[in-house]
Amino acid sequence: MTSLPAQTLFTPEEYITQERKARHKSEYLNGQILAMSGASRAHSLITSNISNRLYNQLMESDCEVHSSDMRVQPSQKAYFYPDVVVACNEPRFADDVFDTLLNPVVIVEVLSPSTATYDREEKFSHYKQLASLQDYILVSQHKFCVEHYCRQDRNWQHTELRSPEDVLILDSIECEIPLRDIYMRVIVTESRGENQ
């Protein structure tokens, strides 16, 4: 009988030390370091479209917009790189390197076939622990579909937007983005699986 090799677990401190030296980004969850794959054209365009629309609307505000290079620590057991993140007022960071955000207000994840369930379930369960988080947005790459989770006291209200004419409204940061802007230059096909 063969035995499985023991899985190496890392402390958060080991992950941060290794991540700051790494050439490629990795996320961290429950002691495991998870390599991140490259993004598709659609993923990249959607991320840029959202980030640009939010940046333009928030230029004169006390909010700042970051794309996928800003790490977020939602709990002691998790570090993630959201596709887009917005922090307002005084952003708080884990240390004086200022690369791990602790108080995002809005987080956007663009779904891919390999991460859709993970983004909806595992990541969201950790993101919910952030007292600052008001809006969690999941965006399909292949069809007009934006899922918006908005914090209402202790509950999360879920809304789905499915038409190019629909508008994503983010009251927490006083921004609005039409879906047609989110999907600008993206080839939308309705034949893909529902979870993407």
Coordinates of N, CA, C and O in Angstrom, one line a residue:
M1 N 0.8 -1.2 0.0 CA 0.0 0.0 0.0 C 0.9 1.2 0.0 O 1.8 1.3 0.8
T2 N 0.6 2.2 -0.9 CA 1.3 3.4 -0.9 C 0.7 4.5 -0.1 O -0.5 4.5 0.1
S3 N 1.5 5.4 0.4 CA 0.9 6.5 1.2 C 1.1 7.8 0.4 O 2.0 7.9 -0.4
L4 N 0.2 8.7 0.6 CA 0.2 10.0 0.0 C 1.3 10.8 0.6 O 1.5 10.8 1.9
P5 N 2.0 11.6 -0.1 CA 3.0 12.5 0.5 C 2.3 13.5 1.4 O 1.2 14.0 1.1
A6 N 3.0 13.9 2.5 CA 2.5 14.9 3.4 C 2.4 16.2 2.7 O 3.3 16.6 2.0
Q7 N 1.3 16.9 3.0 CA 1.1 18.2 2.4 C 1.8 19.3 3.2 O 1.7 19.3 4.4
T8 N 2.6 20.1 2.6 CA 3.3 21.2 3.3 C 2.4 22.3 3.5 O 1.7 22.8 2.6
L9 N 2.2 22.7 4.8 CA 1.4 23.9 5.1 C 2.3 25.0 5.5 O 3.4 24.8 6.1
F10 N 1.9 26.2 5.2 CA 2.7 27.4 5.5 C 2.0 28.3 6.4 O 0.8 28.4 6.4
T11 N 2.7 29.1 7.3 CA 2.1 30.1 8.1 C 1.9 31.3 7.3 O 2.5 31.5 6.2
P12 N 1.0 32.2 7.7 CA 0.8 33.4 7.0 C 2.1 34.2 6.8 O 2.3 34.8 5.8
E13 N 2.9 34.2 7.8 CA 4.2 34.9 7.8 C 5.1 34.3 6.7 O 5.8 35.1 6.0
E14 N 5.1 33.0 6.6 CA 6.0 32.4 5.6 C 5.4 32.7 4.2 O 6.2 33.0 3.3
Y15 N 4.1 32.7 4.1 CA 3.5 33.1 2.8 C 3.9 34.5 2.4 O 4.3 34.7 1.2
I16 N 3.7 35.5 3.3 CA 4.0 36.9 2.9 C 5.5 37.0 2.5 O 5.8 37.7 1.6
T17 N 6.4 36.4 3.3 CA 7.8 36.5 3.0 C 8.1 36.0 1.6 O 8.8 36.6 0.8
Q18 N 7.6 34.8 1.3 CA 7.8 34.2 0.0 C 7.1 35.0 -1.1 O 7.7 35.2 -2.2
E19 N 5.9 35.5 -0.8 CA 5.1 36.2 -1.9 C 5.8 37.5 -2.3 O 5.8 37.9 -3.4
R20 N 6.4 38.1 -1.3 CA 7.1 39.4 -1.6 C 8.4 39.2 -2.5 O 8.9 40.2 -3.1
K21 N 8.9 38.0 -2.5 CA 10.1 37.7 -3.3 C 9.7 37.0 -4.7 O 10.5 36.9 -5.5
A22 N 8.5 36.6 -4.8 CA 8.1 35.8 -5.9 C 7.9 36.6 -7.2 O 7.6 37.8 -7.2
R23 N 8.1 35.9 -8.3 CA 7.9 36.5 -9.7 C 6.5 36.5 -10.1 O 6.0 37.3 -10.9
H24 N 5.7 35.5 -9.6 CA 4.3 35.3 -9.9 C 3.5 35.3 -8.7 O 3.9 34.9 -7.6
K25 N 2.3 35.8 -8.8 CA 1.4 36.0 -7.6 C 0.8 34.6 -7.2 O 0.5 33.8 -8.1
S26 N 0.6 34.5 -5.9 CA -0.1 33.3 -5.4 C -1.0 33.8 -4.3 O -0.7 34.8 -3.6
E27 N -2.1 33.1 -4.1 CA -3.0 33.4 -3.0 C -2.7 32.4 -1.8 O -2.0 31.5 -2.0
Y28 N -3.3 32.7 -0.7 CA -3.1 31.9 0.5 C -4.4 31.5 1.1 O -5.2 32.4 1.3
L29 N -4.6 30.3 1.4 CA -5.8 29.8 2.1 C -5.5 28.6 3.0 O -5.1 27.6 2.5
N30 N -5.8 28.8 4.3 CA -5.7 27.7 5.3 C -4.4 27.0 5.2 O -4.3 25.8 5.2
G31 N -3.3 27.7 5.1 CA -1.9 27.1 5.1 C -1.4 26.7 3.7 O -0.3 26.4 3.6
Q32 N -2.2 26.8 2.7 CA -1.8 26.4 1.4 C -1.6 27.7 0.5 O -2.3 28.6 0.6
I33 N -0.5 27.6 -0.3 CA -0.2 28.6 -1.2 C -0.7 28.2 -2.6 O -0.3 27.1 -3.1
L34 N -1.6 29.0 -3.2 CA -2.3 28.6 -4.4 C -1.8 29.5 -5.5 O -2.0 30.7 -5.5
A35 N -1.1 28.9 -6.5 CA -0.6 29.7 -7.7 C -1.8 30.2 -8.5 O -2.8 29.6 -8.6
M36 N -1.6 31.4 -9.0 CA -2.7 32.0 -9.8 C -2.3 31.9 -11.3 O -1.2 32.0 -11.7
S37 N -3.3 31.6 -12.1 CA -3.1 31.4 -13.5 C -3.2 32.7 -14.2 O -3.8 33.7 -13.7
G38 N -2.8 32.8 -15.5 CA -2.9 34.0 -16.3 C -4.4 34.2 -16.7 O -5.2 33.4 -16.6
A39 N -4.6 35.5 -17.1 CA -6.0 35.9 -17.4 C -6.2 35.8 -18.9 O -5.3 36.1 -19.7
S40 N -7.5 35.6 -19.3 CA -7.9 35.6 -20.7 C -8.0 37.0 -21.2 O -8.1 38.0 -20.3
R41 N -8.2 37.2 -22.5 CA -8.4 38.5 -23.0 C -9.7 39.1 -22.4 O -9.7 40.3 -22.0
A42 N -10.8 38.3 -22.4 CA -12.1 38.8 -21.8 C -11.9 39.3 -20.4 O -12.4 40.3 -20.0
H43 N -11.2 38.4 -19.6 CA -11.0 38.7 -18.2 C -10.2 40.0 -18.0 O -10.6 40.9 -17.2
S44 N -9.2 40.2 -18.8 CA -8.4 41.4 -18.8 C -9.2 42.6 -19.2 O -9.1 43.7 -18.5
L45 N -10.0 42.5 -20.2 CA -10.8 43.7 -20.7 C -11.8 44.1 -19.6 O -12.0 45.3 -19.3
I46 N -12.5 43.1 -19.1 CA -13.5 43.4 -18.1 C -12.9 44.0 -16.9 O -13.4 45.0 -16.3
T47 N -11.8 43.5 -16.4 CA -11.1 44.1 -15.2 C -10.7 45.5 -15.5 O -11.0 46.4 -14.7
S48 N -10.1 45.8 -16.7 CA -9.7 47.1 -17.0 C -10.9 48.1 -17.2 O -10.9 49.2 -16.7
N49 N -12.0 47.6 -17.8 CA -13.2 48.4 -18.0 C -13.8 48.8 -16.6 O -14.1 50.0 -16.4
I50 N -13.9 47.9 -15.7 CA -14.5 48.2 -14.4 C -13.5 49.2 -13.6 O -14.0 50.2 -13.1
S51 N -12.3 48.8 -13.6 CA -11.3 49.7 -12.9 C -11.3 51.1 -13.4 O -11.3 52.1 -12.7
N52 N -11.3 51.2 -14.8 CA -11.3 52.6 -15.4 C -12.5 53.4 -15.1 O -12.5 54.6 -14.7
R53 N -13.7 52.7 -15.2 CA -15.0 53.4 -14.9 C -15.0 53.9 -13.4 O -15.4 55.0 -13.1
L54 N -14.6 53.0 -12.5 CA -14.6 53.4 -11.1 C -13.6 54.5 -10.8 O -13.9 55.5 -10.1
Y55 N -12.4 54.4 -11.4 CA -11.3 55.4 -11.2 C -11.8 56.8 -11.6 O -11.7 57.8 -10.9
N56 N -12.4 56.8 -12.8 CA -12.9 58.1 -13.4 C -14.0 58.7 -12.5 O -14.0 59.9 -12.3
Q57 N -14.8 57.9 -11.9 CA -15.9 58.4 -11.1 C -15.4 58.8 -9.7 O -16.0 59.6 -9.0
L58 N -14.3 58.2 -9.3 CA -13.8 58.4 -7.9 C -12.6 59.3 -7.8 O -12.0 59.5 -6.7
M59 N -12.2 59.9 -8.9 CA -11.0 60.8 -8.9 C -11.0 61.9 -7.9 O -10.0 62.2 -7.3
E60 N -12.2 62.5 -7.7 CA -12.2 63.6 -6.8 C -12.7 63.2 -5.4 O -13.0 64.1 -4.5
S61 N -12.8 61.9 -5.1 CA -13.2 61.4 -3.8 C -12.1 61.0 -2.9 O -10.9 61.1 -3.3
D62 N -12.4 60.5 -1.8 CA -11.4 59.9 -0.9 C -11.2 58.4 -1.0 O -10.6 57.8 -0.2
C63 N -11.6 57.9 -2.2 CA -11.5 56.5 -2.5 C -10.4 56.2 -3.5 O -10.1 57.1 -4.3
E64 N -9.8 55.1 -3.4 CA -8.8 54.7 -4.4 C -9.1 53.3 -4.9 O -9.7 52.5 -4.3
V65 N -8.8 53.1 -6.2 CA -9.2 51.9 -7.0 C -7.9 51.2 -7.3 O -6.9 51.8 -7.8
H66 N -7.9 49.9 -7.0 CA -6.7 49.0 -7.3 C -7.2 47.9 -8.2 O -8.2 47.3 -8.0
S67 N -6.3 47.5 -9.1 CA -6.6 46.3 -9.9 C -5.9 45.1 -9.3 O -5.5 45.2 -8.1
S68 N -5.7 44.1 -10.0 CA -5.4 42.7 -9.4 C -4.0 42.6 -8.7 O -3.6 41.6 -8.3
D69 N -3.3 43.7 -8.6 CA -2.0 43.6 -7.9 C -2.1 44.0 -6.4 O -1.1 43.8 -5.7
M70 N -3.3 44.4 -5.9 CA -3.4 44.7 -4.5 C -3.9 43.5 -3.7 O -5.0 43.1 -4.0
R71 N -3.1 43.0 -2.8 CA -3.5 41.9 -2.0 C -4.5 42.3 -0.9 O -4.3 43.4 -0.3
V72 N -5.4 41.5 -0.6 CA -6.4 41.8 0.5 C -6.3 40.6 1.5 O -6.3 39.4 1.1
Q73 N -6.3 41.0 2.8 CA -6.3 40.0 3.8 C -7.7 40.0 4.5 O -7.9 40.8 5.4
P74 N -8.6 39.1 4.2 CA -9.9 39.1 4.8 C -10.0 38.4 6.1 O -10.9 38.7 6.9
S75 N -9.0 37.5 6.4 CA -9.0 36.8 7.7 C -7.6 36.4 8.0 O -6.7 36.5 7.1
Q76 N -7.3 35.8 9.1 CA -6.0 35.3 9.5 C -5.6 34.1 8.6 O -4.4 33.8 8.5
K77 N -6.5 33.5 7.9 CA -6.2 32.3 7.2 C -6.3 32.5 5.7 O -6.2 31.6 4.9
A78 N -6.4 33.8 5.2 CA -6.6 34.0 3.8 C -6.0 35.3 3.3 O -6.1 36.3 4.0
Y79 N -5.4 35.2 2.1 CA -4.9 36.4 1.4 C -5.3 36.2 -0.1 O -5.0 35.2 -0.6
F80 N -6.0 37.2 -0.6 CA -6.4 37.1 -2.0 C -6.0 38.3 -2.8 O -5.8 39.4 -2.2
Y81 N -6.1 38.1 -4.1 CA -5.8 39.3 -5.1 C -7.1 39.5 -5.8 O -7.3 38.8 -6.9
P82 N -8.0 40.3 -5.4 CA -9.3 40.6 -6.2 C -8.9 41.2 -7.5 O -7.9 41.9 -7.6
D83 N -9.8 41.1 -8.5 CA -9.6 41.7 -9.8 C -9.6 43.2 -9.7 O -8.9 43.9 -10.3
V84 N -10.6 43.7 -8.9 CA -10.7 45.1 -8.7 C -11.1 45.3 -7.2 O -11.9 44.6 -6.7
V85 N -10.5 46.3 -6.5 CA -10.8 46.6 -5.1 C -10.8 48.1 -4.9 O -10.0 48.8 -5.5
V86 N -11.8 48.5 -4.1 CA -11.9 50.0 -3.8 C -11.8 50.1 -2.3 O -12.5 49.4 -1.5
A87 N -10.9 51.0 -1.9 CA -10.8 51.4 -0.4 C -11.1 52.9 -0.3 O -10.8 53.7 -1.2
C88 N -11.7 53.3 0.8 CA -12.1 54.7 1.0 C -11.6 55.2 2.3 O -11.2 54.4 3.2
N89 N -11.7 56.5 2.4 CA -11.2 57.2 3.6 C -9.7 56.9 3.9 O -8.9 57.2 3.0
E90 N -9.4 56.3 5.0 CA -8.0 55.9 5.3 C -7.8 54.4 5.0 O -8.2 53.6 5.9
P91 N -7.2 54.1 3.9 CA -6.9 52.6 3.7 C -6.0 52.1 4.8 O -5.1 52.8 5.2
R92 N -6.3 50.9 5.3 CA -5.5 50.3 6.3 C -4.7 49.1 5.7 O -5.3 48.4 4.9
F93 N -3.5 49.0 6.1 CA -2.6 48.0 5.6 C -2.1 47.1 6.7 O -2.0 47.6 7.8
A94 N -1.6 45.9 6.3 CA -1.2 44.9 7.3 C 0.2 45.4 8.0 O 0.4 45.1 9.1
D95 N 1.0 46.1 7.2 CA 2.3 46.6 7.7 C 2.7 47.8 6.9 O 2.0 48.3 6.0
D96 N 4.0 48.2 7.1 CA 4.5 49.4 6.4 C 5.0 49.2 5.0 O 5.6 50.1 4.4
V97 N 4.7 48.0 4.5 CA 5.1 47.7 3.1 C 3.9 48.2 2.2 O 4.0 48.4 1.0
F98 N 2.7 48.3 2.8 CA 1.5 48.9 2.1 C 1.1 48.0 0.9 O 0.7 48.6 -0.1
D99 N 1.2 46.7 1.0 CA 0.8 45.9 -0.2 C -0.3 44.9 0.2 O -0.7 44.0 -0.6
T100 N -0.8 45.0 1.5 CA -1.9 44.1 1.9 C -3.0 44.9 2.6 O -2.8 45.4 3.7
L101 N -4.1 45.1 1.8 CA -5.2 45.9 2.3 C -6.1 45.2 3.2 O -6.4 44.0 3.0
L102 N -6.5 45.9 4.3 CA -7.3 45.3 5.3 C -8.8 45.8 5.3 O -9.6 45.2 5.9
N103 N -9.1 46.9 4.6 CA -10.4 47.5 4.7 C -11.0 47.9 3.4 O -11.4 49.0 3.2
P104 N -11.2 47.0 2.4 CA -11.8 47.3 1.2 C -13.3 47.5 1.4 O -13.9 47.0 2.3
V105 N -13.9 48.4 0.5 CA -15.3 48.7 0.6 C -16.0 47.9 -0.5 O -17.1 47.4 -0.4
V106 N -15.4 47.8 -1.7 CA -15.9 47.1 -2.9 C -14.8 46.1 -3.4 O -13.7 46.4 -3.5
I107 N -15.3 44.9 -3.7 CA -14.4 43.8 -4.3 C -15.1 43.3 -5.5 O -16.3 43.0 -5.5
V108 N -14.4 43.2 -6.6 CA -14.9 42.6 -7.9 C -14.0 41.4 -8.2 O -12.8 41.5 -8.2
E109 N -14.7 40.3 -8.5 CA -14.0 39.1 -9.1 C -14.6 38.8 -10.4 O -15.8 38.7 -10.6
V110 N -13.8 38.6 -11.4 CA -14.2 38.2 -12.8 C -14.1 36.7 -12.8 O -13.0 36.1 -12.5
L111 N -15.2 36.0 -13.1 CA -15.3 34.6 -13.0 C -14.6 33.9 -14.2 O -14.7 34.4 -15.3
S112 N -14.0 32.8 -13.9 CA -13.5 31.9 -15.0 C -14.0 30.5 -14.7 O -14.4 30.2 -13.5
P113 N -14.0 29.6 -15.7 CA -14.5 28.2 -15.4 C -13.8 27.5 -14.2 O -14.5 26.8 -13.5
S114 N -12.5 27.8 -14.0 CA -11.8 27.1 -13.0 C -12.0 27.7 -11.6 O -11.7 27.1 -10.6
T115 N -12.5 28.9 -11.5 CA -12.6 29.6 -10.2 C -14.0 30.1 -9.8 O -14.1 30.6 -8.7
A116 N -15.0 29.9 -10.7 CA -16.3 30.4 -10.4 C -16.9 29.9 -9.1 O -17.3 30.7 -8.2
T117 N -16.8 28.7 -8.8 CA -17.4 28.1 -7.5 C -16.5 28.6 -6.4 O -17.1 29.0 -5.3
Y118 N -15.2 28.6 -6.5 CA -14.3 29.1 -5.5 C -14.6 30.5 -5.1 O -14.7 30.9 -4.0
D119 N -14.8 31.4 -6.2 CA -15.1 32.8 -5.9 C -16.4 33.0 -5.2 O -16.6 33.9 -4.4
R120 N -17.4 32.2 -5.6 CA -18.8 32.3 -5.1 C -18.8 31.9 -3.6 O -19.6 32.4 -2.8
E121 N -18.1 30.8 -3.3 CA -18.3 30.2 -2.0 C -17.1 30.4 -1.1 O -17.3 31.2 -0.1
E122 N -16.0 29.8 -1.3 CA -14.9 29.9 -0.4 C -14.4 31.4 -0.2 O -14.3 31.8 0.9
K123 N -14.1 32.0 -1.3 CA -13.6 33.4 -1.2 C -14.6 34.3 -0.5 O -14.3 35.1 0.4
F124 N -15.9 34.2 -1.0 CA -16.9 35.1 -0.4 C -17.1 34.8 1.1 O -17.3 35.8 1.9
S125 N -17.0 33.6 1.5 CA -17.1 33.3 3.0 C -16.0 34.0 3.8 O -16.2 34.5 4.9
H126 N -14.8 34.2 3.2 CA -13.8 34.9 3.9 C -14.0 36.4 3.7 O -13.8 37.2 4.7
Y127 N -14.3 36.9 2.5 CA -14.6 38.3 2.3 C -15.7 38.9 3.3 O -15.6 40.0 3.7
K128 N -16.7 38.0 3.5 CA -17.8 38.5 4.4 C -17.3 38.9 5.8 O -17.9 39.6 6.5
Q129 N -16.1 38.4 6.2 CA -15.5 38.7 7.5 C -15.0 40.1 7.6 O -14.7 40.6 8.7
L130 N -14.9 40.8 6.5 CA -14.4 42.2 6.4 C -15.5 43.1 6.8 O -16.5 43.3 6.0
A131 N -15.4 43.8 8.0 CA -16.5 44.7 8.4 C -16.6 45.8 7.4 O -17.7 46.4 7.3
S132 N -15.6 46.2 6.7 CA -15.6 47.3 5.8 C -16.3 47.0 4.5 O -16.8 47.9 3.8
L133 N -16.4 45.7 4.1 CA -16.9 45.4 2.8 C -18.4 45.6 2.7 O -19.2 45.1 3.5
Q134 N -18.8 46.4 1.6 CA -20.2 46.7 1.4 C -20.7 46.1 0.1 O -21.9 45.8 0.0
D135 N -19.8 45.8 -0.9 CA -20.3 45.3 -2.2 C -19.3 44.2 -2.6 O -18.1 44.5 -2.7
Y136 N -19.8 43.1 -3.0 CA -19.1 42.0 -3.6 C -19.7 41.7 -5.0 O -20.9 41.4 -5.1
I137 N -18.9 41.8 -6.1 CA -19.4 41.7 -7.4 C -18.7 40.6 -8.1 O -17.5 40.5 -8.2
L138 N -19.5 39.7 -8.8 CA -19.0 38.6 -9.6 C -19.4 38.9 -11.0 O -20.6 39.1 -11.3
V139 N -18.5 38.8 -11.9 CA -18.8 39.1 -13.3 C -18.4 38.0 -14.2 O -17.3 37.5 -14.2
S140 N -19.4 37.5 -15.0 CA -19.1 36.5 -16.0 C -18.3 37.0 -17.1 O -18.4 38.2 -17.5
Q141 N -17.4 36.2 -17.7 CA -16.6 36.6 -18.9 C -17.3 36.4 -20.2 O -17.0 37.1 -21.2
H142 N -18.3 35.5 -20.3 CA -18.8 35.0 -21.5 C -20.3 35.4 -21.8 O -20.7 35.1 -22.9
K143 N -20.9 36.0 -20.9 CA -22.3 36.4 -21.1 C -22.6 37.6 -20.2 O -21.9 37.9 -19.3
F144 N -23.6 38.4 -20.6 CA -24.0 39.5 -19.8 C -24.6 39.0 -18.5 O -25.7 38.6 -18.4
C145 N -23.8 39.0 -17.4 CA -24.2 38.5 -16.1 C -23.3 39.1 -15.1 O -22.1 38.7 -15.0
V146 N -23.9 39.9 -14.2 CA -23.2 40.5 -13.1 C -24.0 40.2 -11.9 O -25.1 40.5 -11.8
E147 N -23.3 39.5 -10.9 CA -24.0 39.2 -9.6 C -23.5 40.2 -8.6 O -22.3 40.4 -8.4
H148 N -24.4 40.9 -8.0 CA -24.1 42.0 -7.0 C -24.6 41.5 -5.6 O -25.8 41.4 -5.4
Y149 N -23.7 41.4 -4.7 CA -24.0 41.1 -3.3 C -23.8 42.4 -2.5 O -22.6 42.9 -2.5
C150 N -24.8 43.0 -1.9 CA -24.7 44.2 -1.2 C -25.1 44.0 0.3 O -26.1 43.4 0.6
R151 N -24.2 44.5 1.1 CA -24.4 44.2 2.6 C -25.6 45.1 3.0 O -25.6 46.3 2.8
Q152 N -26.6 44.5 3.7 CA -27.7 45.2 4.3 C -27.7 44.8 5.8 O -28.2 43.7 6.1
D153 N -27.1 45.6 6.6 CA -26.9 45.2 8.0 C -26.1 44.0 8.1 O -25.0 43.9 7.7
R154 N -26.7 42.9 8.6 CA -25.9 41.6 8.8 C -26.2 40.6 7.6 O -25.6 39.6 7.6
N155 N -27.0 41.0 6.7 CA -27.4 40.1 5.6 C -26.8 40.7 4.3 O -26.4 41.8 4.2
W156 N -26.8 39.8 3.2 CA -26.3 40.2 1.9 C -27.4 40.1 0.9 O -28.0 39.0 0.7
Q157 N -27.8 41.2 0.3 CA -28.8 41.2 -0.7 C -28.2 40.8 -2.1 O -27.2 41.4 -2.5
H158 N -28.8 39.9 -2.8 CA -28.2 39.4 -4.1 C -29.1 39.9 -5.2 O -30.3 39.7 -5.2
T159 N -28.4 40.5 -6.2 CA -29.1 41.0 -7.4 C -28.3 40.5 -8.6 O -27.1 40.5 -8.6
E160 N -29.0 40.1 -9.7 CA -28.4 39.7 -10.9 C -28.8 40.7 -12.0 O -29.9 41.0 -12.2
L161 N -27.8 41.1 -12.8 CA -28.0 42.0 -13.9 C -27.6 41.2 -15.2 O -26.5 40.6 -15.2
R162 N -28.5 41.2 -16.2 CA -28.3 40.3 -17.3 C -28.5 41.0 -18.7 O -28.5 40.4 -19.7
S163 N -28.7 42.3 -18.7 CA -28.9 43.0 -20.0 C -27.8 44.1 -20.1 O -27.4 44.8 -19.2
P164 N -27.4 44.4 -21.4 CA -26.4 45.5 -21.6 C -27.0 46.8 -21.1 O -26.2 47.7 -20.8
E165 N -28.3 47.0 -21.0 CA -28.9 48.2 -20.5 C -29.0 48.3 -19.0 O -29.2 49.4 -18.5
D166 N -28.8 47.2 -18.3 CA -28.8 47.2 -16.9 C -27.6 48.0 -16.3 O -26.6 48.2 -17.0
V167 N -27.7 48.6 -15.1 CA -26.7 49.4 -14.6 C -26.3 48.9 -13.2 O -27.2 48.7 -12.3
L168 N -25.1 48.6 -13.0 CA -24.6 48.2 -11.6 C -24.5 49.5 -10.8 O -23.7 50.4 -11.1
I169 N -25.2 49.5 -9.7 CA -25.3 50.7 -8.8 C -24.6 50.4 -7.5 O -25.0 49.4 -6.8
L170 N -23.6 51.1 -7.2 CA -22.8 50.9 -6.0 C -23.0 52.1 -5.1 O -22.3 53.1 -5.1
D171 N -24.0 52.1 -4.2 CA -24.3 53.2 -3.4 C -23.2 53.5 -2.4 O -23.0 54.6 -2.0
S172 N -22.5 52.5 -2.0 CA -21.4 52.6 -1.0 C -20.4 53.6 -1.4 O -19.7 54.3 -0.6
I173 N -20.1 53.7 -2.7 CA -19.1 54.6 -3.2 C -19.7 55.6 -4.2 O -19.0 56.3 -4.9
E174 N -21.0 55.6 -4.3 CA -21.7 56.5 -5.2 C -21.3 56.4 -6.7 O -21.0 57.4 -7.3
C175 N -21.2 55.2 -7.2 CA -20.8 54.9 -8.6 C -21.9 54.1 -9.3 O -22.6 53.3 -8.6
E176 N -21.9 54.2 -10.6 CA -22.8 53.5 -11.5 C -22.0 53.1 -12.7 O -21.2 53.9 -13.3
I177 N -22.2 51.8 -13.1 CA -21.5 51.3 -14.4 C -22.5 50.5 -15.2 O -23.0 49.5 -14.7
P178 N -22.9 51.0 -16.4 CA -23.7 50.2 -17.2 C -23.0 48.9 -17.7 O -21.8 48.9 -17.9
L179 N -23.8 47.8 -17.8 CA -23.2 46.6 -18.2 C -22.5 46.7 -19.6 O -21.5 46.1 -19.8
R180 N -23.1 47.5 -20.5 CA -22.4 47.7 -21.8 C -21.0 48.2 -21.7 O -20.1 47.9 -22.5
D181 N -20.7 49.0 -20.6 CA -19.4 49.5 -20.4 C -18.5 48.4 -19.8 O -17.3 48.4 -20.1
I182 N -19.1 47.6 -18.9 CA -18.3 46.5 -18.3 C -17.8 45.6 -19.4 O -16.7 45.1 -19.4
Y183 N -18.7 45.3 -20.4 CA -18.4 44.3 -21.4 C -17.9 45.0 -22.8 O -17.9 44.3 -23.8
M184 N -17.4 46.2 -22.7 CA -16.9 46.9 -23.9 C -15.8 46.1 -24.5 O -14.8 45.7 -23.8
R185 N -15.9 45.8 -25.8 CA -14.9 45.0 -26.6 C -14.8 43.5 -26.2 O -13.9 42.8 -26.8
V186 N -15.7 43.1 -25.4 CA -15.7 41.6 -25.0 C -16.7 40.9 -25.9 O -17.8 41.4 -26.1
I187 N -16.3 39.8 -26.4 CA -17.2 38.9 -27.2 C -18.0 38.1 -26.3 O -17.5 37.3 -25.5
V188 N -19.3 38.4 -26.3 CA -20.3 37.8 -25.4 C -21.0 36.6 -26.2 O -21.5 36.8 -27.2
T189 N -20.9 35.4 -25.6 CA -21.6 34.3 -26.1 C -22.4 33.6 -25.1 O -21.9 33.3 -24.0
E190 N -23.7 33.4 -25.3 CA -24.6 32.8 -24.4 C -24.5 31.3 -24.2 O -25.1 30.7 -23.4
S191 N -23.7 30.7 -25.0 CA -23.6 29.2 -25.0 C -22.7 28.6 -23.9 O -22.7 27.4 -23.8
R192 N -22.0 29.5 -23.2 CA -21.1 29.0 -22.2 C -21.9 28.5 -21.0 O -23.0 28.8 -20.8
G193 N -21.2 27.8 -20.1 CA -21.9 27.3 -18.9 C -22.4 28.4 -18.0 O -21.8 29.5 -18.0
E194 N -23.4 28.1 -17.2 CA -24.0 29.1 -16.3 C -23.0 29.6 -15.3 O -23.2 30.7 -14.8
N195 N -22.0 28.9 -14.8 CA -21.2 29.3 -13.7 C -20.1 30.2 -14.1 O -19.2 30.6 -13.3
Q196 N -20.0 30.6 -15.4 CA -18.8 31.4 -15.9 C -19.3 32.8 -15.9 O -18.6 33.7 -16.3

